[in-house]
Amino acid sequence: MLRDAATAVGVLVTMNWEADAETTGIHDVHFIVIGTLPSHRDRGVASTLIAHALHTVFEQGYDRALLTVDSANAHGASRTSEKARFTATKRYVKWALEI
C-alpha cells in the first residue's frame, strides 16, 4: 500500500497457491488487485507498487509473476503492465448474460 500522509492512495494485493507450486514446480505469484485513487493516477503509484512487489517476490524466491488486465481499461492498466515488462501470453473473452 502506498500512502500520501495518512491516506492510502494505491494498493497491490498478491496471492499464491502452494498446491499449484507443488504440482507444477513453478512458484507463481498472482497480482490480484492493483489500484490507485483517481486523484493520484498518472503519478507512478501503480508502477511503484509493482516495482516494489516484484523486488519482494524475487527476494522470496518466486519464479514468475502473473496478472490479468482488462484490455479495455481506460486508466492505462495495459500500458502500466507493459512498462513493468509483463508480456501478454494469453487472451480470453469473458461472456456474460444480463438477467
CSV table of N, CA, C and O in Angstrom, one decimal:
chain,number,residue,atom,x,y,z
A,1,MET,N,0.8,-1.2,0.0
A,1,MET,CA,0.0,0.0,0.0
A,1,MET,C,0.9,1.2,0.0
A,1,MET,O,1.9,1.3,0.7
A,2,LEU,N,0.5,2.2,-0.8
A,2,LEU,CA,1.3,3.4,-0.9
A,2,LEU,C,0.4,4.5,-0.3
A,2,LEU,O,-0.8,4.6,-0.5
A,3,ARG,N,1.1,5.4,0.6
A,3,ARG,CA,0.3,6.4,1.3
A,3,ARG,C,0.8,7.8,1.0
A,3,ARG,O,1.9,8.0,0.7
A,4,ASP,N,-0.2,8.7,1.0
A,4,ASP,CA,0.1,10.1,0.9
A,4,ASP,C,-0.4,10.7,2.3
A,4,ASP,O,-1.6,10.8,2.5
A,5,ALA,N,0.6,11.0,3.1
A,5,ALA,CA,0.3,11.3,4.5
A,5,ALA,C,-0.4,10.2,5.2
A,5,ALA,O,0.1,9.1,5.2
A,6,ALA,N,-1.7,10.4,5.6
A,6,ALA,CA,-2.4,9.3,6.3
A,6,ALA,C,-3.4,8.6,5.4
A,6,ALA,O,-4.1,7.7,5.9
A,7,THR,N,-3.4,8.9,4.1
A,7,THR,CA,-4.4,8.3,3.2
A,7,THR,C,-3.7,7.3,2.3
A,7,THR,O,-2.7,7.7,1.6
A,8,ALA,N,-4.3,6.1,2.2
A,8,ALA,CA,-3.8,5.2,1.2
A,8,ALA,C,-4.2,5.6,-0.2
A,8,ALA,O,-5.3,5.9,-0.4
A,9,VAL,N,-3.2,5.7,-1.1
A,9,VAL,CA,-3.5,6.2,-2.5
A,9,VAL,C,-3.4,5.1,-3.5
A,9,VAL,O,-3.8,5.2,-4.6
A,10,GLY,N,-2.8,4.0,-3.1
A,10,GLY,CA,-2.7,2.8,-4.0
A,10,GLY,C,-2.5,1.5,-3.2
A,10,GLY,O,-2.1,1.5,-2.1
A,11,VAL,N,-3.0,0.5,-3.9
A,11,VAL,CA,-2.9,-0.8,-3.2
A,11,VAL,C,-2.5,-1.9,-4.3
A,11,VAL,O,-2.9,-1.8,-5.4
A,12,LEU,N,-1.8,-2.9,-3.8
A,12,LEU,CA,-1.5,-4.1,-4.7
A,12,LEU,C,-1.6,-5.3,-3.8
A,12,LEU,O,-1.0,-5.4,-2.7
A,13,VAL,N,-2.5,-6.2,-4.2
A,13,VAL,CA,-2.7,-7.4,-3.5
A,13,VAL,C,-2.2,-8.6,-4.3
A,13,VAL,O,-2.5,-8.7,-5.5
A,14,THR,N,-1.4,-9.5,-3.6
A,14,THR,CA,-0.9,-10.7,-4.3
A,14,THR,C,-1.4,-11.9,-3.6
A,14,THR,O,-1.8,-11.9,-2.5
A,15,MET,N,-1.4,-13.0,-4.4
A,15,MET,CA,-1.8,-14.4,-3.9
A,15,MET,C,-0.9,-15.4,-4.5
A,15,MET,O,-0.4,-15.2,-5.6
A,16,ASN,N,-0.8,-16.5,-3.8
A,16,ASN,CA,-0.1,-17.6,-4.5
A,16,ASN,C,-0.8,-18.9,-4.0
A,16,ASN,O,-1.5,-18.9,-2.9
A,17,TRP,N,-0.7,-20.0,-4.7
A,17,TRP,CA,-1.3,-21.2,-4.3
A,17,TRP,C,-0.2,-22.3,-4.3
A,17,TRP,O,0.3,-22.7,-5.3
A,18,GLU,N,0.1,-22.7,-3.0
A,18,GLU,CA,1.2,-23.6,-2.8
A,18,GLU,C,0.9,-25.0,-3.5
A,18,GLU,O,1.8,-25.6,-3.9
A,19,ALA,N,-0.4,-25.3,-3.6
A,19,ALA,CA,-0.8,-26.6,-4.2
A,19,ALA,C,-0.4,-26.6,-5.7
A,19,ALA,O,0.1,-27.6,-6.2
A,20,ASP,N,-0.5,-25.4,-6.3
A,20,ASP,CA,-0.1,-25.3,-7.7
A,20,ASP,C,1.4,-25.4,-7.8
A,20,ASP,O,1.9,-26.1,-8.7
A,21,ALA,N,2.2,-24.8,-6.9
A,21,ALA,CA,3.6,-24.9,-6.9
A,21,ALA,C,4.1,-26.3,-6.7
A,21,ALA,O,5.0,-26.8,-7.4
A,22,GLU,N,3.4,-27.0,-5.8
A,22,GLU,CA,3.8,-28.4,-5.6
A,22,GLU,C,3.5,-29.3,-6.8
A,22,GLU,O,4.3,-30.2,-7.1
A,23,THR,N,2.4,-29.0,-7.5
A,23,THR,CA,2.1,-29.8,-8.7
A,23,THR,C,3.0,-29.5,-9.9
A,23,THR,O,3.4,-30.4,-10.6
A,24,THR,N,3.2,-28.2,-10.1
A,24,THR,CA,3.9,-27.8,-11.4
A,24,THR,C,5.4,-27.6,-11.1
A,24,THR,O,6.2,-27.5,-12.1
A,25,GLY,N,5.8,-27.3,-9.9
A,25,GLY,CA,7.2,-27.0,-9.6
A,25,GLY,C,7.5,-25.5,-9.9
A,25,GLY,O,8.7,-25.1,-9.8
A,26,ILE,N,6.5,-24.7,-10.3
A,26,ILE,CA,6.7,-23.3,-10.5
A,26,ILE,C,6.0,-22.5,-9.5
A,26,ILE,O,4.9,-22.7,-9.2
A,27,HIS,N,6.8,-21.6,-8.8
A,27,HIS,CA,6.2,-20.8,-7.8
A,27,HIS,C,5.8,-19.5,-8.4
A,27,HIS,O,6.6,-18.6,-8.7
A,28,ASP,N,4.5,-19.4,-8.6
A,28,ASP,CA,3.9,-18.2,-9.2
A,28,ASP,C,3.3,-17.3,-8.1
A,28,ASP,O,2.8,-17.8,-7.1
A,29,VAL,N,3.4,-16.0,-8.3
A,29,VAL,CA,2.7,-15.0,-7.5
A,29,VAL,C,1.7,-14.3,-8.5
A,29,VAL,O,2.1,-14.0,-9.6
A,30,HIS,N,0.5,-14.2,-8.1
A,30,HIS,CA,-0.5,-13.5,-8.9
A,30,HIS,C,-0.9,-12.2,-8.3
A,30,HIS,O,-1.2,-12.1,-7.1
A,31,PHE,N,-0.7,-11.2,-9.1
A,31,PHE,CA,-1.1,-9.8,-8.7
A,31,PHE,C,-2.6,-9.7,-9.0
A,31,PHE,O,-3.1,-9.6,-10.1
A,32,ILE,N,-3.4,-9.8,-7.9
A,32,ILE,CA,-4.8,-9.9,-8.0
A,32,ILE,C,-5.5,-8.5,-8.1
A,32,ILE,O,-6.4,-8.3,-8.9
A,33,VAL,N,-5.1,-7.6,-7.4
A,33,VAL,CA,-5.6,-6.2,-7.4
A,33,VAL,C,-4.5,-5.2,-7.4
A,33,VAL,O,-3.6,-5.3,-6.6
A,34,ILE,N,-4.6,-4.3,-8.4
A,34,ILE,CA,-3.7,-3.1,-8.4
A,34,ILE,C,-4.6,-1.9,-8.6
A,34,ILE,O,-5.3,-1.8,-9.6
A,35,GLY,N,-4.6,-1.0,-7.7
A,35,GLY,CA,-5.5,0.2,-7.8
A,35,GLY,C,-4.8,1.4,-7.3
A,35,GLY,O,-4.0,1.4,-6.4
A,36,THR,N,-5.3,2.5,-7.8
A,36,THR,CA,-4.8,3.9,-7.5
A,36,THR,C,-6.0,4.8,-7.4
A,36,THR,O,-6.9,4.7,-8.2
A,37,LEU,N,-6.1,5.6,-6.3
A,37,LEU,CA,-7.1,6.6,-6.2
A,37,LEU,C,-7.1,7.5,-7.5
A,37,LEU,O,-6.1,7.8,-8.0
A,38,PRO,N,-8.3,7.8,-8.0
A,38,PRO,CA,-8.4,8.6,-9.2
A,38,PRO,C,-7.6,9.9,-9.1
A,38,PRO,O,-6.9,10.4,-10.0
A,39,SER,N,-7.6,10.5,-7.9
A,39,SER,CA,-6.8,11.8,-7.7
A,39,SER,C,-5.3,11.6,-7.8
A,39,SER,O,-4.6,12.6,-7.8
A,40,HIS,N,-4.8,10.4,-7.8
A,40,HIS,CA,-3.4,10.1,-7.8
A,40,HIS,C,-2.9,9.3,-9.0
A,40,HIS,O,-1.8,8.9,-9.0
A,41,ARG,N,-3.8,9.2,-10.0
A,41,ARG,CA,-3.4,8.5,-11.2
A,41,ARG,C,-2.4,9.3,-12.0
A,41,ARG,O,-2.3,10.5,-11.9
A,42,ASP,N,-1.6,8.6,-12.8
A,42,ASP,CA,-0.6,9.2,-13.7
A,42,ASP,C,0.5,9.9,-12.9
A,42,ASP,O,1.1,10.9,-13.3
A,43,ARG,N,0.7,9.4,-11.7
A,43,ARG,CA,1.8,9.9,-10.9
A,43,ARG,C,2.8,8.7,-10.5
A,43,ARG,O,3.7,8.9,-9.7
A,44,GLY,N,2.7,7.6,-11.2
A,44,GLY,CA,3.6,6.5,-10.9
A,44,GLY,C,3.3,5.6,-9.7
A,44,GLY,O,4.1,4.8,-9.3
A,45,VAL,N,2.1,5.8,-9.1
A,45,VAL,CA,1.8,5.0,-8.0
A,45,VAL,C,1.7,3.5,-8.3
A,45,VAL,O,2.4,2.7,-7.6
A,46,ALA,N,1.0,3.1,-9.3
A,46,ALA,CA,0.9,1.7,-9.7
A,46,ALA,C,2.3,1.1,-10.1
A,46,ALA,O,2.6,0.0,-9.6
A,47,SER,N,3.0,1.9,-10.8
A,47,SER,CA,4.4,1.4,-11.2
A,47,SER,C,5.3,1.2,-10.0
A,47,SER,O,6.0,0.3,-10.0
A,48,THR,N,5.2,2.1,-9.1
A,48,THR,CA,6.0,2.0,-7.8
A,48,THR,C,5.6,0.8,-7.0
A,48,THR,O,6.5,0.0,-6.6
A,49,LEU,N,4.3,0.5,-6.9
A,49,LEU,CA,3.8,-0.7,-6.2
A,49,LEU,C,4.3,-1.9,-6.9
A,49,LEU,O,4.7,-2.9,-6.3
A,50,ILE,N,4.1,-2.0,-8.2
A,50,ILE,CA,4.6,-3.2,-9.0
A,50,ILE,C,6.0,-3.4,-8.8
A,50,ILE,O,6.5,-4.5,-8.6
A,51,ALA,N,6.9,-2.3,-9.0
A,51,ALA,CA,8.3,-2.5,-8.8
A,51,ALA,C,8.7,-3.0,-7.4
A,51,ALA,O,9.5,-3.9,-7.3
A,52,HIS,N,8.1,-2.5,-6.4
A,52,HIS,CA,8.3,-3.0,-5.0
A,52,HIS,C,7.9,-4.4,-4.9
A,52,HIS,O,8.7,-5.2,-4.3
A,53,ALA,N,6.7,-4.8,-5.4
A,53,ALA,CA,6.3,-6.1,-5.3
A,53,ALA,C,7.1,-7.1,-6.0
A,53,ALA,O,7.5,-8.2,-5.5
A,54,LEU,N,7.6,-6.7,-7.2
A,54,LEU,CA,8.5,-7.6,-8.0
A,54,LEU,C,9.8,-7.8,-7.3
A,54,LEU,O,10.3,-8.9,-7.2
A,55,HIS,N,10.3,-6.8,-6.7
A,55,HIS,CA,11.6,-6.9,-5.9
A,55,HIS,C,11.4,-7.9,-4.8
A,55,HIS,O,12.2,-8.7,-4.5
A,56,THR,N,10.3,-7.7,-4.1
A,56,THR,CA,10.0,-8.5,-2.9
A,56,THR,C,9.8,-10.0,-3.3
A,56,THR,O,10.4,-10.9,-2.6
A,57,VAL,N,9.0,-10.3,-4.3
A,57,VAL,CA,8.8,-11.7,-4.7
A,57,VAL,C,10.0,-12.3,-5.2
A,57,VAL,O,10.2,-13.5,-5.1
A,58,PHE,N,10.9,-11.5,-5.9
A,58,PHE,CA,12.1,-12.1,-6.4
A,58,PHE,C,13.0,-12.5,-5.2
A,58,PHE,O,13.5,-13.6,-5.2
A,59,GLU,N,13.0,-11.7,-4.2
A,59,GLU,CA,13.8,-12.0,-3.0
A,59,GLU,C,13.2,-13.2,-2.3
A,59,GLU,O,14.0,-14.0,-1.6
A,60,GLN,N,11.9,-13.4,-2.4
A,60,GLN,CA,11.3,-14.6,-1.7
A,60,GLN,C,11.4,-15.8,-2.5
A,60,GLN,O,10.9,-16.9,-2.1
A,61,GLY,N,12.0,-15.8,-3.7
A,61,GLY,CA,12.2,-17.0,-4.5
A,61,GLY,C,11.1,-17.4,-5.5
A,61,GLY,O,11.1,-18.5,-6.0
A,62,TYR,N,10.2,-16.5,-5.8
A,62,TYR,CA,9.2,-16.9,-6.8
A,62,TYR,C,9.8,-16.9,-8.1
A,62,TYR,O,10.8,-16.3,-8.4
A,63,ASP,N,9.2,-17.8,-9.0
A,63,ASP,CA,9.7,-17.9,-10.3
A,63,ASP,C,9.1,-17.0,-11.4
A,63,ASP,O,9.6,-16.6,-12.4
A,64,ARG,N,7.8,-16.6,-11.1
A,64,ARG,CA,7.1,-15.9,-12.1
A,64,ARG,C,6.0,-15.0,-11.4
A,64,ARG,O,5.4,-15.5,-10.4
A,65,ALA,N,5.7,-13.9,-12.0
A,65,ALA,CA,4.6,-13.0,-11.5
A,65,ALA,C,3.6,-13.0,-12.6
A,65,ALA,O,4.0,-12.8,-13.8
A,66,LEU,N,2.3,-13.1,-12.3
A,66,LEU,CA,1.3,-13.1,-13.3
A,66,LEU,C,0.2,-12.0,-12.9
A,66,LEU,O,0.0,-11.7,-11.7
A,67,LEU,N,-0.4,-11.4,-13.9
A,67,LEU,CA,-1.5,-10.6,-13.7
A,67,LEU,C,-2.5,-10.6,-14.8
A,67,LEU,O,-2.1,-11.0,-15.9
A,68,THR,N,-3.7,-10.3,-14.6
A,68,THR,CA,-4.7,-10.2,-15.6
A,68,THR,C,-5.1,-8.8,-15.8
A,68,THR,O,-5.4,-8.1,-14.8
A,69,VAL,N,-5.2,-8.3,-17.0
A,69,VAL,CA,-5.5,-6.9,-17.3
A,69,VAL,C,-6.7,-6.9,-18.3
A,69,VAL,O,-6.7,-7.6,-19.3
A,70,ASP,N,-7.6,-6.0,-18.0
A,70,ASP,CA,-8.8,-5.8,-18.9
A,70,ASP,C,-8.2,-4.9,-20.0
A,70,ASP,O,-7.9,-3.7,-19.8
A,71,SER,N,-8.2,-5.4,-21.2
A,71,SER,CA,-7.6,-4.6,-22.3
A,71,SER,C,-8.4,-3.3,-22.6
A,71,SER,O,-7.9,-2.4,-23.3
A,72,ALA,N,-9.6,-3.3,-22.2
A,72,ALA,CA,-10.5,-2.1,-22.4
A,72,ALA,C,-10.3,-1.1,-21.2
A,72,ALA,O,-11.0,-0.1,-21.2
A,73,ASN,N,-9.5,-1.4,-20.3
A,73,ASN,CA,-9.3,-0.5,-19.1
A,73,ASN,C,-8.9,0.9,-19.6
A,73,ASN,O,-7.9,1.1,-20.3
A,74,ALA,N,-9.7,1.9,-19.2
A,74,ALA,CA,-9.4,3.3,-19.6
A,74,ALA,C,-8.3,4.0,-18.8
A,74,ALA,O,-8.0,5.1,-19.1
A,75,HIS,N,-7.8,3.3,-17.8
A,75,HIS,CA,-6.9,4.0,-16.9
A,75,HIS,C,-5.4,3.6,-17.2
A,75,HIS,O,-4.6,3.8,-16.3
A,76,GLY,N,-5.1,3.0,-18.3
A,76,GLY,CA,-3.7,2.7,-18.6
A,76,GLY,C,-3.2,1.4,-18.0
A,76,GLY,O,-2.0,1.2,-17.9
A,77,ALA,N,-4.0,0.4,-17.6
A,77,ALA,CA,-3.5,-0.8,-17.0
A,77,ALA,C,-2.6,-1.6,-17.9
A,77,ALA,O,-1.6,-2.1,-17.5
A,78,SER,N,-3.0,-1.7,-19.2
A,78,SER,CA,-2.1,-2.4,-20.1
A,78,SER,C,-0.8,-1.7,-20.3
A,78,SER,O,0.3,-2.4,-20.3
A,79,ARG,N,-0.8,-0.4,-20.4
A,79,ARG,CA,0.4,0.4,-20.5
A,79,ARG,C,1.3,0.2,-19.3
A,79,ARG,O,2.6,0.0,-19.4
A,80,THR,N,0.7,0.3,-18.1
A,80,THR,CA,1.5,0.1,-16.9
A,80,THR,C,2.1,-1.3,-16.8
A,80,THR,O,3.3,-1.4,-16.4
A,81,SER,N,1.4,-2.3,-17.2
A,81,SER,CA,1.9,-3.7,-17.2
A,81,SER,C,3.0,-3.9,-18.1
A,81,SER,O,4.0,-4.5,-17.8
A,82,GLU,N,2.9,-3.3,-19.3
A,82,GLU,CA,4.0,-3.4,-20.3
A,82,GLU,C,5.2,-2.7,-19.9
A,82,GLU,O,6.3,-3.1,-20.0
A,83,LYS,N,5.0,-1.5,-19.2
A,83,LYS,CA,6.1,-0.7,-18.7
A,83,LYS,C,6.9,-1.5,-17.7
A,83,LYS,O,8.1,-1.4,-17.5
A,84,ALA,N,6.2,-2.4,-16.9
A,84,ALA,CA,6.8,-3.2,-15.9
A,84,ALA,C,7.4,-4.5,-16.5
A,84,ALA,O,7.9,-5.4,-15.8
A,85,ARG,N,7.4,-4.6,-17.8
A,85,ARG,CA,7.9,-5.7,-18.6
A,85,ARG,C,7.1,-7.0,-18.5
A,85,ARG,O,7.6,-8.1,-18.8
A,86,PHE,N,5.8,-6.9,-18.2
A,86,PHE,CA,5.0,-8.1,-18.3
A,86,PHE,C,4.6,-8.2,-19.8
A,86,PHE,O,4.6,-7.2,-20.5
A,87,THR,N,4.4,-9.4,-20.3
A,87,THR,CA,4.1,-9.6,-21.7
A,87,THR,C,2.8,-10.4,-21.7
A,87,THR,O,2.6,-11.3,-20.9
A,88,ALA,N,1.9,-10.1,-22.7
A,88,ALA,CA,0.7,-10.9,-22.8
A,88,ALA,C,1.0,-12.3,-23.3
A,88,ALA,O,1.7,-12.4,-24.3
A,89,THR,N,0.5,-13.3,-22.6
A,89,THR,CA,0.8,-14.7,-23.0
A,89,THR,C,-0.5,-15.3,-23.5
A,89,THR,O,-0.4,-16.4,-24.2
A,90,LYS,N,-1.6,-14.8,-23.1
A,90,LYS,CA,-2.9,-15.4,-23.5
A,90,LYS,C,-4.0,-14.3,-23.5
A,90,LYS,O,-3.9,-13.4,-22.6
A,91,ARG,N,-4.9,-14.4,-24.4
A,91,ARG,CA,-6.1,-13.5,-24.4
A,91,ARG,C,-7.3,-14.3,-24.2
A,91,ARG,O,-7.4,-15.5,-24.7
A,92,TYR,N,-8.3,-13.8,-23.5
A,92,TYR,CA,-9.5,-14.5,-23.4
A,92,TYR,C,-10.7,-13.5,-23.5
A,92,TYR,O,-10.6,-12.4,-23.3
A,93,VAL,N,-11.9,-14.1,-23.7
A,93,VAL,CA,-13.1,-13.3,-23.8
A,93,VAL,C,-14.0,-13.8,-22.6
A,93,VAL,O,-14.1,-15.0,-22.4
A,94,LYS,N,-14.5,-12.8,-22.0
A,94,LYS,CA,-15.5,-13.1,-20.9
A,94,LYS,C,-16.9,-12.9,-21.4
A,94,LYS,O,-17.2,-11.9,-21.9
A,95,TRP,N,-17.7,-14.0,-21.3
A,95,TRP,CA,-19.0,-13.9,-21.8
A,95,TRP,C,-20.0,-13.7,-20.6
A,95,TRP,O,-19.7,-14.2,-19.5
A,96,ALA,N,-21.0,-12.9,-20.8
A,96,ALA,CA,-22.0,-12.7,-19.8
A,96,ALA,C,-23.4,-12.6,-20.4
A,96,ALA,O,-23.6,-12.3,-21.6
A,97,LEU,N,-24.4,-12.8,-19.6
A,97,LEU,CA,-25.8,-12.7,-19.9
A,97,LEU,C,-26.4,-11.9,-18.9
A,97,LEU,O,-26.4,-12.3,-17.7
A,98,GLU,N,-26.9,-10.7,-19.2
A,98,GLU,CA,-27.6,-9.8,-18.3
A,98,GLU,C,-29.0,-10.4,-18.0
A,98,GLU,O,-29.7,-10.7,-19.0
A,99,ILE,N,-29.3,-10.6,-16.7
A,99,ILE,CA,-30.6,-11.1,-16.4
A,99,ILE,C,-31.4,-10.2,-15.5
A,99,ILE,O,-30.8,-9.4,-14.8
